[in-house]
mmCIF file of C-alpha atoms in Angstrom:
data_model
loop_
_atom_site.group_PDB
_atom_site.id
_atom_site.type_symbol
_atom_site.label_atom_id
_atom_site.label_comp_id
_atom_site.label_asym_id
_atom_site.label_seq_id
_atom_site.Cartn_x
_atom_site.Cartn_y
_atom_site.Cartn_z
ATOM 1 C CA VAL A 1 -25.291 -25.264 -1.155
ATOM 2 C CA ARG A 2 -27.082 -23.279 -3.784
ATOM 3 C CA TYR A 3 -28.868 -20.019 -3.357
ATOM 4 C CA LYS A 4 -31.580 -18.098 -5.574
ATOM 5 C CA LYS A 5 -29.758 -14.436 -6.909
ATOM 6 C CA SER A 6 -32.633 -12.544 -4.881
ATOM 7 C CA PHE A 7 -31.723 -13.821 -1.739
ATOM 8 C CA ILE A 8 -28.186 -12.722 -1.857
ATOM 9 C CA PRO A 9 -27.402 -9.280 -0.832
ATOM 10 C CA GLU A 10 -26.318 -6.796 -3.210
ATOM 11 C CA LEU A 11 -23.094 -5.393 -2.615
ATOM 12 C CA ARG A 12 -23.128 -1.319 -3.708
ATOM 13 C CA LYS A 13 -19.178 0.355 -3.613
ATOM 14 C CA LEU A 14 -19.516 3.932 -4.369
ATOM 15 C CA ALA A 15 -16.373 6.365 -4.660
ATOM 16 C CA VAL A 16 -16.481 10.457 -4.224
ATOM 17 C CA ALA A 17 -14.142 11.785 -6.214
ATOM 18 C CA GLY A 18 -14.684 15.205 -5.608
ATOM 19 C CA ILE A 19 -17.979 17.938 -4.008
ATOM 20 C CA ARG A 20 -19.177 20.501 -5.388
ATOM 21 C CA ASN A 21 -18.380 23.032 -2.974
ATOM 22 C CA GLY A 22 -17.370 20.394 -0.878
ATOM 23 C CA LYS A 23 -15.742 21.806 2.515
ATOM 24 C CA PRO A 24 -13.557 19.633 5.260
ATOM 25 C CA GLU A 25 -16.427 18.417 7.157
ATOM 26 C CA ASP A 26 -18.389 17.022 4.013
ATOM 27 C CA PHE A 27 -15.794 14.348 3.742
ATOM 28 C CA THR A 28 -15.418 12.738 6.809
ATOM 29 C CA ASP A 29 -16.473 9.304 6.528
ATOM 30 C CA GLN A 30 -19.372 9.347 9.030
ATOM 31 C CA LYS A 31 -20.748 12.625 6.728
ATOM 32 C CA MET A 32 -19.843 10.254 3.296
ATOM 33 C CA GLN A 33 -21.438 6.885 4.809
ATOM 34 C CA THR A 34 -25.007 9.197 5.722
ATOM 35 C CA LEU A 35 -25.224 10.558 2.740
ATOM 36 C CA PHE A 36 -25.047 7.548 0.354
ATOM 37 C CA ASN A 37 -26.251 4.808 2.657
ATOM 38 C CA SER A 38 -26.829 2.242 0.264
ATOM 39 C CA PHE A 39 -23.631 2.053 -1.009
ATOM 40 C CA LEU A 40 -19.886 0.844 0.859
ATOM 41 C CA ILE A 41 -17.584 3.861 0.894
ATOM 42 C CA PRO A 42 -14.407 2.633 0.805
ATOM 43 C CA GLY A 43 -11.606 4.029 2.404
ATOM 44 C CA LEU A 44 -8.805 4.846 -1.123
ATOM 45 C CA LYS A 45 -5.752 5.861 0.942
ATOM 46 C CA PHE A 46 -3.071 3.602 -0.154
ATOM 47 C CA PRO A 47 -1.787 5.101 -3.943
ATOM 48 C CA LEU A 48 -1.957 2.102 -6.028
ATOM 49 C CA ARG A 49 -0.331 4.111 -9.014
ATOM 50 C CA SER A 50 2.594 6.341 -8.910
ATOM 51 C CA THR A 51 6.013 5.639 -6.614
ATOM 52 C CA ARG A 52 6.402 7.414 -3.299
ATOM 53 C CA SER A 53 9.050 9.534 -4.495
ATOM 54 C CA VAL A 54 5.972 10.594 -6.514
ATOM 55 C CA VAL A 55 2.946 10.744 -4.258
ATOM 56 C CA GLN A 56 5.118 12.948 -2.529
ATOM 57 C CA GLU A 57 6.086 15.237 -4.530
ATOM 58 C CA ALA A 58 3.328 15.843 -6.219
ATOM 59 C CA VAL A 59 1.320 15.766 -2.877
ATOM 60 C CA GLY A 60 3.022 18.151 -0.523
ATOM 61 C CA GLY A 61 1.906 19.454 2.382
ATOM 62 C CA GLN A 62 -1.439 19.502 1.446
ATOM 63 C CA ASN A 63 -1.973 14.946 3.154
ATOM 64 C CA ASN A 64 -5.076 15.429 4.965
ATOM 65 C CA THR A 65 -6.334 18.871 3.153
ATOM 66 C CA THR A 66 -9.403 19.731 1.138
ATOM 67 C CA VAL A 67 -8.570 20.666 -2.370
ATOM 68 C CA THR A 68 -10.222 22.894 -4.841
ATOM 69 C CA VAL A 69 -9.905 19.476 -8.173
ATOM 70 C CA THR A 70 -11.355 22.551 -10.807
ATOM 71 C CA GLY A 71 -13.540 25.288 -11.178
ATOM 72 C CA LEU A 72 -15.994 24.848 -7.660
ATOM 73 C CA LEU A 73 -15.344 20.805 -7.230
ATOM 74 C CA SER A 74 -13.115 20.158 -4.246
ATOM 75 C CA SER A 75 -12.031 15.984 -3.105
ATOM 76 C CA HIS A 76 -9.980 15.764 0.296
ATOM 77 C CA VAL A 77 -6.411 14.365 -0.327
ATOM 78 C CA ASP A 78 -5.861 11.920 2.535
ATOM 79 C CA ILE A 79 -3.140 9.714 1.801
ATOM 80 C CA VAL A 80 -1.244 6.607 3.373
ATOM 81 C CA LEU A 81 2.183 5.603 1.838
ATOM 82 C CA PRO A 82 3.262 1.844 3.037
ATOM 83 C CA ASP A 83 6.358 0.725 3.533
ATOM 84 C CA ASN A 84 6.394 -1.407 0.398
ATOM 85 C CA ILE A 85 5.932 1.319 -1.297
ATOM 86 C CA VAL A 86 8.380 1.501 -4.650
ATOM 87 C CA GLU A 87 10.632 4.609 -3.970
ATOM 88 C CA GLY A 88 10.940 5.727 -7.935
ATOM 89 C CA THR A 89 12.927 7.868 -9.092
ATOM 90 C CA LYS A 90 13.009 11.849 -7.551
ATOM 91 C CA PRO A 91 10.992 14.501 -9.391
ATOM 92 C CA VAL A 92 12.971 17.082 -10.826
ATOM 93 C CA THR A 93 11.141 20.894 -10.631
ATOM 94 C CA PHE A 94 12.441 23.292 -13.189
ATOM 95 C CA THR A 95 11.410 27.477 -12.063
ATOM 96 C CA PHE A 96 10.095 30.293 -13.886
ATOM 97 C CA GLN A 97 9.738 33.858 -12.774
ATOM 98 C CA GLY A 98 6.987 35.605 -14.702
ATOM 99 C CA GLU A 99 3.991 33.363 -16.556
ATOM 100 C CA ASP A 100 6.000 35.036 -20.302
ATOM 101 C CA ASN A 101 9.751 33.350 -19.611
ATOM 102 C CA VAL A 102 7.207 29.513 -18.581
ATOM 103 C CA GLY A 103 8.751 28.721 -22.028
ATOM 104 C CA GLU A 104 12.087 28.773 -20.611
ATOM 105 C CA GLY A 105 11.228 26.330 -18.098
ATOM 106 C CA VAL A 106 9.765 23.962 -20.611
ATOM 107 C CA ARG A 107 12.346 23.855 -22.677
ATOM 108 C CA GLN A 108 14.754 23.027 -19.578
ATOM 109 C CA ALA A 109 11.813 20.025 -18.574
ATOM 110 C CA LEU A 110 11.672 18.648 -21.736
ATOM 111 C CA GLU A 111 15.310 18.793 -22.603
ATOM 112 C CA LEU A 112 15.651 16.453 -19.625
ATOM 113 C CA VAL A 113 13.051 14.088 -21.225
ATOM 114 C CA GLY A 114 15.077 13.975 -24.095
ATOM 115 C CA ARG A 115 17.928 13.769 -21.847
ATOM 116 C CA VAL A 116 16.675 10.254 -20.420
ATOM 117 C CA GLU A 117 13.908 8.852 -22.616
ATOM 118 C CA GLY A 118 15.332 9.593 -25.637
ATOM 119 C CA ARG A 119 12.381 11.472 -28.452
ATOM 120 C CA GLY A 120 9.404 9.316 -27.474
ATOM 121 C CA GLY A 121 6.214 11.729 -26.498
ATOM 122 C CA VAL A 122 5.327 12.736 -22.988
ATOM 123 C CA ALA A 123 2.140 13.423 -20.921
ATOM 124 C CA ILE A 124 2.175 17.682 -20.769
ATOM 125 C CA LEU A 125 0.108 18.633 -18.270
ATOM 126 C CA THR A 126 -0.848 22.601 -16.286
ATOM 127 C CA ASN A 127 -4.130 24.170 -14.694
ATOM 128 C CA TYR A 128 -4.140 26.851 -17.243
ATOM 129 C CA GLY A 129 -5.917 29.568 -16.732
ATOM 130 C CA ASP A 130 -6.078 31.970 -20.408
ATOM 131 C CA ILE A 131 -5.744 28.831 -22.132
ATOM 132 C CA THR A 132 -4.766 30.353 -25.707
ATOM 133 C CA ALA A 133 -1.733 32.178 -24.332
ATOM 134 C CA TRP A 134 -0.652 30.237 -21.578
ATOM 135 C CA PHE A 135 -0.886 26.676 -24.302
ATOM 136 C CA LYS A 136 1.173 28.789 -27.001
ATOM 137 C CA LYS A 137 4.057 29.869 -24.401
ATOM 138 C CA ILE A 138 4.517 26.132 -23.681
ATOM 139 C CA SER A 139 4.498 24.849 -27.163
ATOM 140 C CA ASP A 140 7.096 27.206 -27.778
ATOM 141 C CA GLY A 141 8.936 25.970 -25.011
ATOM 142 C CA VAL A 142 8.745 22.024 -26.031
ATOM 143 C CA VAL A 143 9.858 23.488 -29.715
ATOM 144 C CA ALA A 144 12.431 25.489 -28.406
ATOM 145 C CA ALA A 145 13.072 22.245 -26.897
ATOM 146 C CA GLY A 146 13.651 20.685 -30.385
ATOM 147 C CA ARG A 147 10.861 18.338 -30.222
ATOM 148 C CA HIS A 148 7.589 18.463 -32.825
ATOM 149 C CA PRO A 149 4.997 21.243 -31.935
ATOM 150 C CA PRO A 150 2.719 19.475 -29.279
ATOM 151 C CA ILE A 151 -1.076 17.344 -29.943
ATOM 152 C CA LEU A 152 -3.168 19.610 -27.599
ATOM 153 C CA TYR A 153 -5.994 17.997 -25.879
ATOM 154 C CA THR A 154 -8.444 20.261 -24.004
ATOM 155 C CA TRP A 155 -12.846 20.849 -24.359
ATOM 156 C CA ASP A 156 -12.151 24.680 -24.584
ATOM 157 C CA SER A 157 -10.965 25.695 -27.805
ATOM 158 C CA ASP A 158 -11.446 25.114 -31.545
ATOM 159 C CA ASP A 159 -7.049 23.605 -32.352
ATOM 160 C CA SER A 160 -7.980 20.284 -29.870
ATOM 161 C CA VAL A 161 -7.660 16.780 -31.608
ATOM 162 C CA SER A 162 -10.773 14.525 -30.803
ATOM 163 C CA SER A 163 -10.435 12.098 -28.394
ATOM 164 C CA ALA A 164 -10.155 9.671 -31.357
ATOM 165 C CA VAL A 165 -6.406 10.704 -31.768
ATOM 166 C CA VAL A 166 -5.645 10.558 -27.753
ATOM 167 C CA ALA A 167 -6.474 7.010 -28.048
ATOM 168 C CA ASP A 168 -4.080 6.775 -31.156
ATOM 169 C CA TRP A 169 -1.646 8.878 -29.502
ATOM 170 C CA LEU A 170 -1.577 6.809 -26.407
ATOM 171 C CA ALA A 171 -1.264 2.858 -27.698
ATOM 172 C CA ARG A 172 1.613 4.424 -30.023
ATOM 173 C CA ARG A 173 3.361 5.733 -26.731
ATOM 174 C CA GLU A 174 2.712 2.367 -25.630
ATOM 175 C CA ALA A 175 4.318 0.736 -28.280
ATOM 176 C CA GLY A 176 7.259 3.334 -28.878
ATOM 177 C CA GLN A 177 6.195 4.986 -32.167
ATOM 178 C CA GLU A 178 5.368 8.465 -30.912
ATOM 179 C CA VAL A 179 7.541 11.448 -31.198
ATOM 180 C CA ARG A 180 4.489 14.208 -30.190
ATOM 181 C CA ASP A 181 4.279 15.312 -26.703
ATOM 182 C CA LEU A 182 0.578 15.571 -25.693
ATOM 183 C CA LEU A 183 -0.455 18.692 -24.627
ATOM 184 C CA THR A 184 -3.342 19.239 -22.137
ATOM 185 C CA GLY A 185 -5.589 20.552 -18.610
ATOM 186 C CA HIS A 186 -6.306 19.553 -15.535
ATOM 187 C CA VAL A 187 -10.284 19.425 -16.479
ATOM 188 C CA MET A 188 -9.132 16.477 -19.063
ATOM 189 C CA THR A 189 -7.140 14.266 -16.982
ATOM 190 C CA ARG A 190 -9.249 13.626 -13.571
ATOM 191 C CA GLY A 191 -8.784 9.184 -13.511
ATOM 192 C CA TRP A 192 -5.983 9.581 -15.548
ATOM 193 C CA GLU A 193 -2.241 8.000 -16.269
ATOM 194 C CA CYS A 194 1.095 8.105 -17.832
ATOM 195 C CA SER A 195 4.604 6.364 -16.846
ATOM 196 C CA THR A 196 6.497 9.914 -17.490
ATOM 197 C CA VAL A 197 4.209 13.578 -17.139
ATOM 198 C CA VAL A 198 5.572 17.232 -17.068
ATOM 199 C CA VAL A 199 3.761 19.402 -15.125
ATOM 200 C CA VAL A 200 3.564 22.699 -15.917
ATOM 201 C CA GLY A 201 1.116 25.482 -12.158
ATOM 202 C CA ARG A 202 -0.120 28.153 -12.136
ATOM 203 C CA PRO A 203 -1.152 29.824 -8.720
ATOM 204 C CA ALA A 204 -4.193 28.404 -7.948
ATOM 205 C CA ASP A 205 -5.964 31.246 -7.249
ATOM 206 C CA GLY A 206 -8.681 30.495 -6.266
ATOM 207 C CA GLY A 207 -8.775 27.050 -8.420
ATOM 208 C CA ALA A 208 -7.294 24.042 -9.018
ATOM 209 C CA GLY A 209 -3.830 24.072 -8.085
ATOM 210 C CA PRO A 210 -0.703 21.561 -9.387
ATOM 211 C CA GLU A 211 -0.791 19.197 -7.067
ATOM 212 C CA ASN A 212 -3.919 16.807 -8.835
ATOM 213 C CA LEU A 213 -1.704 16.887 -12.259
ATOM 214 C CA GLY A 214 1.052 14.749 -10.529
ATOM 215 C CA MET A 215 -0.709 12.360 -9.151
ATOM 216 C CA ARG A 216 -1.174 11.472 -12.952
ATOM 217 C CA ALA A 217 2.214 10.532 -12.777
ATOM 218 C CA ILE A 218 3.389 6.299 -12.101
ATOM 219 C CA SER A 219 7.602 6.774 -12.334
ATOM 220 C CA ARG A 220 9.157 9.449 -13.419
ATOM 221 C CA LEU A 221 7.363 13.389 -12.051
ATOM 222 C CA ILE A 222 8.566 16.810 -14.162
ATOM 223 C CA ARG A 223 7.551 19.874 -12.686
ATOM 224 C CA VAL A 224 7.573 23.528 -14.046
ATOM 225 C CA MET A 225 6.765 25.575 -11.544
ATOM 226 C CA PRO A 226 6.449 29.636 -11.107
ATOM 227 C CA GLU A 227 9.405 30.755 -8.520
#
């Protein structure tokens, strides 16, 4: 049986990643379907990227909670871990006292990366504040671990590399040819993924917390967090 194209209803799906100044009541299924009544709003509750260990560590006690993603953008964490999800490598956390000492935590984290993965570059993600000073402290920690200075990718620094450089970094890393680490922030990594991620966290202070960064990791998550 043949149907004319005009007779087949078009199915349009929409996933809402965040809402400006969103409140918990804005993320209910009923509210979503009312706002976007021309779309099917799928319930994306099963994590498809990361292992059980990564999800549990990244989300922590934030499940079924509305959180800040970046700036004024809020999202709602509502995740279900099915029985058949891979357990994966247990995440490791290093701590530091005071922001001036973050480099020591980064050094320990990157030395661990070197021991378990060798010299290959990894992604270092942070929910930064003062970009110049904060990234410099992290970069110093990477170098102190005996690694190359990381390449910086961000939207608000003249020292940032281009997206083409990052695309090349990803390709070279996939081929096992990249020895530099990639340092970037929460604004640039939404929807992004990498097999190994080092999260350097700061207190949210009303802004974006580090939880969403941990969800970028596929199989290995290492966290550097303030005490």
